Coordinates of C-alpha atoms and ligand atoms in Angstrom, one line a residue:
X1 CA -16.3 3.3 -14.4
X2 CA -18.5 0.4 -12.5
X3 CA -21.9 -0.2 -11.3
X4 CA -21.3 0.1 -7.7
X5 CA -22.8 3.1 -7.0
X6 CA -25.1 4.5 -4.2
X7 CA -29.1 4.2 -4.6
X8 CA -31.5 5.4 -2.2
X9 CA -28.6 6.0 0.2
X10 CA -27.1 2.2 -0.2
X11 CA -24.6 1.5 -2.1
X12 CA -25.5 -1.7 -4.6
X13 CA -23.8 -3.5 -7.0
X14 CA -25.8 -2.6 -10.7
X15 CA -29.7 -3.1 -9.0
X16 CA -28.7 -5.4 -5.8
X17 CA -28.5 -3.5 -2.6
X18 CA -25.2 -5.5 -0.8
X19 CA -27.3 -4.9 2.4
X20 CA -29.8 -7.7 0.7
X21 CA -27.0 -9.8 0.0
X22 CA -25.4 -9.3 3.4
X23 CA -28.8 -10.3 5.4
X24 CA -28.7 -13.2 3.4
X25 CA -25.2 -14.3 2.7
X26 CA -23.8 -12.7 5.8
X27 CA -20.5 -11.2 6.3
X28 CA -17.9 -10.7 4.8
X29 CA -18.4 -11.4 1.2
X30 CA -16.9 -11.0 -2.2
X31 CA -19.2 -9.3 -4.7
X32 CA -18.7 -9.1 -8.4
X33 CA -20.8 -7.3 -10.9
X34 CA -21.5 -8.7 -14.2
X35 CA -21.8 -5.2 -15.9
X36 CA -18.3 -4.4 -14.8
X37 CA -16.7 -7.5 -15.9
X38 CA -18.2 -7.1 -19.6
X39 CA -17.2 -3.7 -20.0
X40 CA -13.7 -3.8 -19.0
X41 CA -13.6 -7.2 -21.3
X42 CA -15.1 -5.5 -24.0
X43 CA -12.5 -2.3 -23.5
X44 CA -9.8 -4.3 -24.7
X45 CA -11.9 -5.9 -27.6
X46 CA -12.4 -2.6 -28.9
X47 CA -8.9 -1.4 -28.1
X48 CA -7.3 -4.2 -30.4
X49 CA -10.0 -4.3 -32.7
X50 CA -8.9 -4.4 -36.3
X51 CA -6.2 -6.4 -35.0
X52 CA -5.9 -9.8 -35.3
X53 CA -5.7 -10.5 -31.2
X54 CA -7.1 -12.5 -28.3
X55 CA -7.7 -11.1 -24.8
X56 CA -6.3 -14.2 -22.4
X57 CA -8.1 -13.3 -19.0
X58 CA -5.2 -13.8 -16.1
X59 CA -7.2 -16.2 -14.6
X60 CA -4.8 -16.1 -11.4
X61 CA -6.4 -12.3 -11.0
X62 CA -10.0 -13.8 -10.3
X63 CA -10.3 -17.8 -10.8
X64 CA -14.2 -18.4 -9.9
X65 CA -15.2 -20.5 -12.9
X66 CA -18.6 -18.4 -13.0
X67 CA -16.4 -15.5 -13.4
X68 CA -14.4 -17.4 -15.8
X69 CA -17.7 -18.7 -17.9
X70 CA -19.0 -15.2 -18.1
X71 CA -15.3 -13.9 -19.8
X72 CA -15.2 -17.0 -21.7
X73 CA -18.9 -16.3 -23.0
X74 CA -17.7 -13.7 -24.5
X75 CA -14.3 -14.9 -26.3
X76 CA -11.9 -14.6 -23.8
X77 CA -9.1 -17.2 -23.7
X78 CA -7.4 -17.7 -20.6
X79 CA -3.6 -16.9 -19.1
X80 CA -3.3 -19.7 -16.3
X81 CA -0.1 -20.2 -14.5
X82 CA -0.6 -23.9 -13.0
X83 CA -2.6 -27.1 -13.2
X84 CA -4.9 -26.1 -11.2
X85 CA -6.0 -23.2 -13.4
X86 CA -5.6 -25.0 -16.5
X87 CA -8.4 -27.0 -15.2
X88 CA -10.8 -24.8 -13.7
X89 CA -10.4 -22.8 -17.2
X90 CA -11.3 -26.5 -18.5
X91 CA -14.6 -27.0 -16.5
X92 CA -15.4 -23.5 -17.0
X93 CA -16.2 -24.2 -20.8
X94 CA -13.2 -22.7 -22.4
X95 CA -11.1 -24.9 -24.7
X96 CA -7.5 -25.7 -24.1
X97 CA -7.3 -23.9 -28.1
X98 CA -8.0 -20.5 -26.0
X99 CA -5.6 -21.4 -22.7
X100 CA -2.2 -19.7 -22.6
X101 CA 0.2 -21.7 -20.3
X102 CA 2.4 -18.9 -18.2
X103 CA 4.8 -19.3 -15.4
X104 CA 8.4 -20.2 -14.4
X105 CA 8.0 -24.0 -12.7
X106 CA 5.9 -25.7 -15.0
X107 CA 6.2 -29.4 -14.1
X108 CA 6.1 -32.4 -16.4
X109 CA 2.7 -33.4 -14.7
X110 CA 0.8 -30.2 -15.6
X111 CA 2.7 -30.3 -19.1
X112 CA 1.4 -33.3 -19.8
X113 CA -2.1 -32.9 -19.0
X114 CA -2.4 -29.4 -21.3
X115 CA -0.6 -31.4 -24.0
X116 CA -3.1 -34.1 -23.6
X117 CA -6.3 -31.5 -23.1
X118 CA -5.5 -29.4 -25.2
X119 CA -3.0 -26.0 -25.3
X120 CA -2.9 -22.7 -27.2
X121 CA 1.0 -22.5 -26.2
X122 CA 3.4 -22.8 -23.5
X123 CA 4.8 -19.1 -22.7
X124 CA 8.0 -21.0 -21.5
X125 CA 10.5 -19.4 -19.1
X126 CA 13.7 -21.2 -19.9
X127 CA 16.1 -23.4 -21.8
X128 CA 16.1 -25.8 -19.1
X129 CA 11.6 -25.7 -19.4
X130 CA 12.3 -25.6 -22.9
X131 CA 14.1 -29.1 -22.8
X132 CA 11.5 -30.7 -20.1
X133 CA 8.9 -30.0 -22.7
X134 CA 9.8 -31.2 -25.6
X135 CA 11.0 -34.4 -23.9
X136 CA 7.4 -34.8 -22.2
X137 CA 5.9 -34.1 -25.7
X138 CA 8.3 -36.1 -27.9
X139 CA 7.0 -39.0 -25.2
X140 CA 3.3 -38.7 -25.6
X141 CA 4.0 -38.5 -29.6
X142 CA 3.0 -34.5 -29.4
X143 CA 4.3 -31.3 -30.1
X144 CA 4.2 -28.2 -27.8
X145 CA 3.5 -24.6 -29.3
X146 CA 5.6 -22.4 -27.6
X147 CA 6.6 -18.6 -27.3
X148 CA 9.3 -17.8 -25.0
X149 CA 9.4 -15.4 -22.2
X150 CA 11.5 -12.5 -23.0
X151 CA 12.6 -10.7 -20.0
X152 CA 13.6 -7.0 -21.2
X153 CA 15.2 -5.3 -18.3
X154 CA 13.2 -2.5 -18.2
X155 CA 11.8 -1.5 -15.0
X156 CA 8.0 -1.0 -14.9
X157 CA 8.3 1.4 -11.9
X158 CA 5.4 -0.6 -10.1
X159 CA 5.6 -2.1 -6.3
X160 CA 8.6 -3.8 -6.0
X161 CA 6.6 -7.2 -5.7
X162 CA 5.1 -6.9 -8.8
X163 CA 7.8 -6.1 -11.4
X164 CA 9.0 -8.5 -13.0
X165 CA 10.9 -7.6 -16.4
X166 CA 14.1 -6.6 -15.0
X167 CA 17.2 -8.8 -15.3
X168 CA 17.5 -9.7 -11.8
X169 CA 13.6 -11.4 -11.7
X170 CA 13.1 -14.6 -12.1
X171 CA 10.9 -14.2 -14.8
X172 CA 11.8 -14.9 -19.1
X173 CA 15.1 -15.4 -20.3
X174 CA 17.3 -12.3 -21.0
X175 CA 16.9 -11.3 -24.0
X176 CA 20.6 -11.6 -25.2
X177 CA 20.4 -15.2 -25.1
X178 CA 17.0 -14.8 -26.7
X179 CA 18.3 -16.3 -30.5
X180 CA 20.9 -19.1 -29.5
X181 CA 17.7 -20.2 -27.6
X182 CA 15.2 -20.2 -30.1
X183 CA 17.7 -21.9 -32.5
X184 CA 18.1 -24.5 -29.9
X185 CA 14.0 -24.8 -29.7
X186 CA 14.1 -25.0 -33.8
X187 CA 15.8 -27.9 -33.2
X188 CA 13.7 -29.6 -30.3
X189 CA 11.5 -32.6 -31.6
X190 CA 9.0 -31.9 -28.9
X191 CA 8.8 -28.4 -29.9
X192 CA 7.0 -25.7 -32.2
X193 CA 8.0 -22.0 -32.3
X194 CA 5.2 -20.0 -33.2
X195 CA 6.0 -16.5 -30.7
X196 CA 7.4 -14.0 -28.1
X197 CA 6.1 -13.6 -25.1
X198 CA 6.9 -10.8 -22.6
X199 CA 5.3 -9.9 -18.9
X200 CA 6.7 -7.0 -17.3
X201 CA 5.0 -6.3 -14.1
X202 CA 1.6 -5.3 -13.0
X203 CA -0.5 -1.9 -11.9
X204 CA 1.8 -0.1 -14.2
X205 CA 0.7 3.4 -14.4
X206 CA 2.3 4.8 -17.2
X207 CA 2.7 3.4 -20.8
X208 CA 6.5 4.0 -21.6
X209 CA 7.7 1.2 -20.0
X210 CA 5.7 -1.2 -21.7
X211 CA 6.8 1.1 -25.1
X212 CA 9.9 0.3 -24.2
X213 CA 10.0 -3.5 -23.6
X214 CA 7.5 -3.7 -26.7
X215 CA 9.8 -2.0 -28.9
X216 CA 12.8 -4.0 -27.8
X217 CA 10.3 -7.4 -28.5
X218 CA 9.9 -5.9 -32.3
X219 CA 13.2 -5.4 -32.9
X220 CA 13.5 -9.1 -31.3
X221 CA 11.1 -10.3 -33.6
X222 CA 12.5 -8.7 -36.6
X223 CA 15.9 -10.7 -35.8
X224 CA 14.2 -13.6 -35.1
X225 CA 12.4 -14.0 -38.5
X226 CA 15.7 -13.2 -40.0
X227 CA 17.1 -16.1 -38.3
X228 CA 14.4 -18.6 -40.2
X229 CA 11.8 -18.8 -37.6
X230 CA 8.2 -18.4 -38.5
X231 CA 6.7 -15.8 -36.1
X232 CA 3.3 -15.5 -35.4
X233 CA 2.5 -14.1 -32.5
X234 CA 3.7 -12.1 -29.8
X235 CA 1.9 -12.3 -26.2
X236 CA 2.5 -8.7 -24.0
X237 CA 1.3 -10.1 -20.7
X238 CA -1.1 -7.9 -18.9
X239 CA -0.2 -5.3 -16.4
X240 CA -2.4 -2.3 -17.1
X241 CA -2.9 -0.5 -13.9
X242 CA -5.9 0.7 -12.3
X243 CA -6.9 3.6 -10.1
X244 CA -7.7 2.5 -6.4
X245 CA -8.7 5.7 -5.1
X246 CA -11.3 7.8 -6.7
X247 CA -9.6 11.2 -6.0
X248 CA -5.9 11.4 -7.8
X249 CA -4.7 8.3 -9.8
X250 CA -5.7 8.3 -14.0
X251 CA -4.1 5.1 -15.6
X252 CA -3.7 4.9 -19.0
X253 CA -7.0 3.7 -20.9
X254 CA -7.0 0.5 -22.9
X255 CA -7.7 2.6 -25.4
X256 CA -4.6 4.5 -25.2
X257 CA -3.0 1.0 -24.7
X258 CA -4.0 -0.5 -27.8
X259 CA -3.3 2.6 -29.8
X260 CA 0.6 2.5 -28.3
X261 CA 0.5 -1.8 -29.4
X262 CA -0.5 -0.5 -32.7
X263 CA 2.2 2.3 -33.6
X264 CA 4.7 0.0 -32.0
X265 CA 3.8 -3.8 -33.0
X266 CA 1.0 -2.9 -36.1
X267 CA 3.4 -3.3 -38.9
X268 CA 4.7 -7.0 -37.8
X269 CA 1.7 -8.7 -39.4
X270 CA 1.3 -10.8 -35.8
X271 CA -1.6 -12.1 -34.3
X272 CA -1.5 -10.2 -30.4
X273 CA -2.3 -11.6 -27.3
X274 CA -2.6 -9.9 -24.0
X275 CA -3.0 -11.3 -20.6
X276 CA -4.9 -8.5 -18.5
X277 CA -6.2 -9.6 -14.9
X278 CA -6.7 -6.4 -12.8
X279 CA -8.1 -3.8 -14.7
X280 CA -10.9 -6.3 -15.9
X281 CA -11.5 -7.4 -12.5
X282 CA -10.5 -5.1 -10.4
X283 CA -12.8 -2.6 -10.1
X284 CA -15.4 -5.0 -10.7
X285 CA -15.7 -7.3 -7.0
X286 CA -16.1 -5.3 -3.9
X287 CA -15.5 -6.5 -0.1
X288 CA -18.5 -6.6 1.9
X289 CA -17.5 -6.6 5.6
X290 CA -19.8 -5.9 8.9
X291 CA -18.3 -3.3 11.8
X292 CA -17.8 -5.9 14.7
X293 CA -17.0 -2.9 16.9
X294 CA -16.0 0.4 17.7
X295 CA -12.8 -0.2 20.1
X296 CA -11.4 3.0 21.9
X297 CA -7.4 3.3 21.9
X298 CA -4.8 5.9 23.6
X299 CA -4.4 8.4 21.1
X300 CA -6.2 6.4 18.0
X301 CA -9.5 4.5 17.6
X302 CA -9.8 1.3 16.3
X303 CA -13.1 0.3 13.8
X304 CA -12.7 -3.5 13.6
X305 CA -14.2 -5.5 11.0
X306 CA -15.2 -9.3 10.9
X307 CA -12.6 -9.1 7.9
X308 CA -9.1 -10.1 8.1
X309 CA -5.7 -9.9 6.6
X310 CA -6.7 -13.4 5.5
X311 CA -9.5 -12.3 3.1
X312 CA -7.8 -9.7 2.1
X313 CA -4.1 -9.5 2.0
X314 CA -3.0 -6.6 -0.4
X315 CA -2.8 -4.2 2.3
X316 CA -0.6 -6.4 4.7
X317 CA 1.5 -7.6 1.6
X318 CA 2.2 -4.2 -0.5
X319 CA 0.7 -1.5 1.7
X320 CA -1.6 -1.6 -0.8
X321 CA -4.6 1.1 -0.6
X322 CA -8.4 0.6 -0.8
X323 CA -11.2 2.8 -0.8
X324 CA -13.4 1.4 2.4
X325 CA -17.0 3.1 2.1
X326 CA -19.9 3.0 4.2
X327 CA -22.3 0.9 2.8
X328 CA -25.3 3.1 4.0
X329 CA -24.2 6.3 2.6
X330 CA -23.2 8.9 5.2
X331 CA -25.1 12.1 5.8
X332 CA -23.6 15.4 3.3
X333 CA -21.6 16.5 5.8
X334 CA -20.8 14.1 7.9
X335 CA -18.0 14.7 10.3
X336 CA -15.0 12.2 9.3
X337 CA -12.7 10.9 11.7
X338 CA -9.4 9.1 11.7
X339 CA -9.7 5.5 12.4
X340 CA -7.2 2.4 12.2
X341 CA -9.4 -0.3 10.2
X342 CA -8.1 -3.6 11.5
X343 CA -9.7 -7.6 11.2
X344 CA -9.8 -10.0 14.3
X345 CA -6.4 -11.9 13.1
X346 CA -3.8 -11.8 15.6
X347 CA -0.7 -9.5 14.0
X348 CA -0.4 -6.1 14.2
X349 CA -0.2 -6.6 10.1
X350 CA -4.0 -7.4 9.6
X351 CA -4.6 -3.4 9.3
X352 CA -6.2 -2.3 6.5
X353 CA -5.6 1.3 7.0
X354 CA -4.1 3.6 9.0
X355 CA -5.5 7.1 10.0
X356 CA -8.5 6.7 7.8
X357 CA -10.7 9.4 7.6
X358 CA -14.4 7.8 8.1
X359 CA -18.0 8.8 8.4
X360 CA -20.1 7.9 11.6
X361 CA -20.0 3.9 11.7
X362 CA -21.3 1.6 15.0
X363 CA -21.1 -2.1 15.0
X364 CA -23.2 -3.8 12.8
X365 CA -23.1 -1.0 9.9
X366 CA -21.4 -2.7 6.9
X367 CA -19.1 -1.3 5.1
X368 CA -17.4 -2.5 1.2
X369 CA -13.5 -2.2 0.2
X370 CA -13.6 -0.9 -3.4
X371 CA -11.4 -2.1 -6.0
X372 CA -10.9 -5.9 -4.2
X373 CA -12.3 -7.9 -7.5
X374 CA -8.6 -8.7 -8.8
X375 CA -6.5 -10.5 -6.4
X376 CA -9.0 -10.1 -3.4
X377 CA -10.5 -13.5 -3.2
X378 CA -7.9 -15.8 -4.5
X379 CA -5.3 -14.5 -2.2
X380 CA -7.3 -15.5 0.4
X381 CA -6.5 -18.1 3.1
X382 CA -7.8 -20.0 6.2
X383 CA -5.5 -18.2 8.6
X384 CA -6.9 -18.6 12.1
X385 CA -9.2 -20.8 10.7
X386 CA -11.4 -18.3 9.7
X387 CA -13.8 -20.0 6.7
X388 CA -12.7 -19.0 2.9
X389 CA -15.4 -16.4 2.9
X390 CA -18.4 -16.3 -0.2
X391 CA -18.4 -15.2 -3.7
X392 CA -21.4 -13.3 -5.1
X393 CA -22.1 -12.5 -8.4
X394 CA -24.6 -9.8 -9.4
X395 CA -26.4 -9.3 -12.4
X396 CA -28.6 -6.8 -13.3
X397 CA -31.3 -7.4 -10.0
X398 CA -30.5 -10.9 -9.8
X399 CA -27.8 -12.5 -7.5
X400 CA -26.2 -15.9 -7.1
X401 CA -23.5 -17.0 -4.5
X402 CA -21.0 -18.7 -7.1
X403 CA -18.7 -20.0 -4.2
X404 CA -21.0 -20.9 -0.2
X405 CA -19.0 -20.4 2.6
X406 CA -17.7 -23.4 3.9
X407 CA -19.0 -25.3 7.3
X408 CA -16.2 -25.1 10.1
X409 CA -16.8 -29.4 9.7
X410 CA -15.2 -29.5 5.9
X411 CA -12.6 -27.4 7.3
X412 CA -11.8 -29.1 10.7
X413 CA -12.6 -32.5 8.8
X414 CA -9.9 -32.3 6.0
X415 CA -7.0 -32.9 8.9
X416 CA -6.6 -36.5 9.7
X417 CA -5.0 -37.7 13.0
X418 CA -2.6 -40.3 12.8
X419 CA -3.7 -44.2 14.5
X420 CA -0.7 -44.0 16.6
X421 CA -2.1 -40.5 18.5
Ligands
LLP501 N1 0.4 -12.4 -17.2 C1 1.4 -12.8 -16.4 C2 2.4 -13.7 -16.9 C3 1.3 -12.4 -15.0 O1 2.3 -12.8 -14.2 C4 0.3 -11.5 -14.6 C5 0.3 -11.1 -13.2 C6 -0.7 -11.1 -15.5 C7 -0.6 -11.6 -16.8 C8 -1.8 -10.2 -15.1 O2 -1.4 -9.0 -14.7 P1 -2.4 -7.8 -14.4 O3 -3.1 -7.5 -15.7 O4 -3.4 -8.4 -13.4 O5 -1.7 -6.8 -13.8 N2 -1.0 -10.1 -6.3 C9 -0.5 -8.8 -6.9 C10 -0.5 -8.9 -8.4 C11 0.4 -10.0 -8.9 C12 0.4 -10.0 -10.4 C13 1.1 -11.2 -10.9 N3 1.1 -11.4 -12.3 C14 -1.4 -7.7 -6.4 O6 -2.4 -8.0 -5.6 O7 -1.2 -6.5 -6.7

């Protein structure tokens, strides 16, 4: 569920018509709703309750720091994969004790600086990470927290981009090496064991595959403490899935979730982190985009939007579907007709859809891509040098723009020409 519904005949986000926002942000725009965000948070609170656990927001899913104050407000900690994260999470308000550090090229800079800032733990990736850390701790007099990224070989039948648990990703270290390497990191100076950490892939739509790795990290764990090492805590990455279309998809609830963590992990006496990114944000940010025109074709019709590939690339980069709505609702009964919704970027590839069946739409209507909260907006890029577009947040019948859109001036003024030119 989310609070972007239709109201009068326009759709708004909780009591914001986007046609307000739109005649005064203009197009295209990000929007996010507050509501949304708390009760997919909340979801997984209540999911793990009794549990002792902490939901890590994937901050890569949806980095505005408002966004990132709101989670935090609430307890979140925070899954950041570079520097750059690390630090927005930072000026955001949340401490380094709630920051997970994820990823598989960690570099001694960005080490350092979590070290120095503060850090919940390192998910580390390999022996070779492992060793670079404890040498950049032992330096700065520190020791790193770490779990290790188990990678389980199981397939989490998800878009081949997007798995990432099977033994020919790049991701974790297999998990027969798993104890020669944490003996090694018992060893380390720079180093402190405290957990497992496993991240199989993302918009899974099915539990058994995260049964499955779980299972294989309890067994894991169950060796481990044999081995002598204290265990404390076991991070299960994120990837719950999330429907994109509103007819035929039903991913597992977090409720079903949790209940699956807690038959297979309950007994460990762990403290559990997750990492979810998507199904918090996901359905939480549409795309607000205005028809630019109506463009006739041999044999298909073209509606094209002053949105591109470059604001949003999911459909370019997986195929990926989204639910494109008029924003003034259309007439019961409409007739629908196929179109091929496309942005102004020059490749064939900025298409957002193919075939789509649409309502009655003439330039200038708007119209909003559902489901574009998680990976919408930080995917995006300045291709053709088309401005990073805004990011809105609603909130009950208030609104704030929590990132402007840019002047073409900072954009154009960032290169520098060389004296000899
Ligand atoms: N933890 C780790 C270590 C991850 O790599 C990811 C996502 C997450 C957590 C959050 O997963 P989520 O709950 O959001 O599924 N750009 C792609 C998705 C890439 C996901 C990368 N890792 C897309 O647009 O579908």
């Amino acid at each position: 569920m989310d609070h972007f519904l239709y109201r009068n005949g326009l759709l708004h986000a909780e009591d914001v018509a986007l046609s307000e926002i739109a005649a005064t942000v203009g197009t295209p725009f990000y929007c996010y709703s507050t509501a949304t965000l708390t009760r997919h948070f909340r979801l997984f609170q209540d999911a793990l309750a009794g549990l002792d656990h902490l939901v890590c927001f994937a901050v890569k899913s949806l980095s505005n720091q408002a966004i990132l104050r709101l989670l935090g407000d609430l307890g979140a900690g925070m899954d950041v994969v570079s520097g750059g994260e690390y630090r927005r999470a930072l000026a955001a308000g949340v401490p380094g004790a709630r920051i997970v550090f994820s990823g598989v090229g960690k570099t001694r800079t960005e080490m350092a600086y979590a070290l120095q800032n503060g850090i919940r733990q390192f998910n580390v990736e390999s022996v070779e990470e492992l060793r670079v850390l404890s040498a950049v701790a032992s330096e700065m007099g520190a020791v790193a927290p770490i779990t290790l990224r188990i990678n389980p070989d199981v397939d989490a039948k998800t878009h081949e981009k997007i798995a990432t648990g099977r033994k020919e990703d790049k991701f974790g270290v297999p998990i027969a090496w798993a104890r020669e390497i944490y003996s090694e990191a018992a060893r380390l100076p720079g180093i402190k064991v405290i957990g497992v950490d496993v991240h199989i892939g993302s918009q899974l739509t099915d539990l058994a595959p995260f049964e499955a790795a779980f299972t294989k990290i309890a067994d894991l764990t169950r060796a481990l403490r044999g081995d002598g090492h204290e265990i404390t805590r076991l991070d299960l990455g994120g990837g719950l899935g999330i429907p994109y279309t509103t007819s035929n998809e039903t991913p597992p609830l977090p409720l079903e979730y949790g209940a699956m963590i807690r038959r297979v992990l309950g007994d460990l006496d762990v403290e559990i982190e997750i990492e979810p990114g998507r199904l918090i944000a996901g359905n939480a940010g549409v795309l607000v985009a205005s028809v630019l025109y109506l463009k006739q074709g041999e044999g298909r019709d073209f509606l094209i939007l002053d949105a591109a590939m470059n604001d949003l690339i999911r459909p370019a980069m997986y195929g990926a579907h989204h639910d494109i709505v008029p924003v003034r609702e259309a007439p019961a009964g409409a007739v629908q007709r196929p179109l091929d919704i496309v942005g102004p970027v020059c490749e064939s590839g900025d298409t957002f859809a193919k075939a789509r069946a649409m309502p009655p739409l003439q330039a200038d209507d708007l119209v909003a891509f559902r489901s574009a909260g998680a990976y919408g907006a930080v995917m995006s890029s300045e291709y053709n040098t088309r401005p990073l577009i805004p990011e809105v947040l609603v909130h009950g019948d208030q609104y704030a723009v929590i990132r402007p859109r840019p002047s073409f001036d900072e954009i154009i003024n960032r290169d520098t020409i060389p004296e000899w030119l």
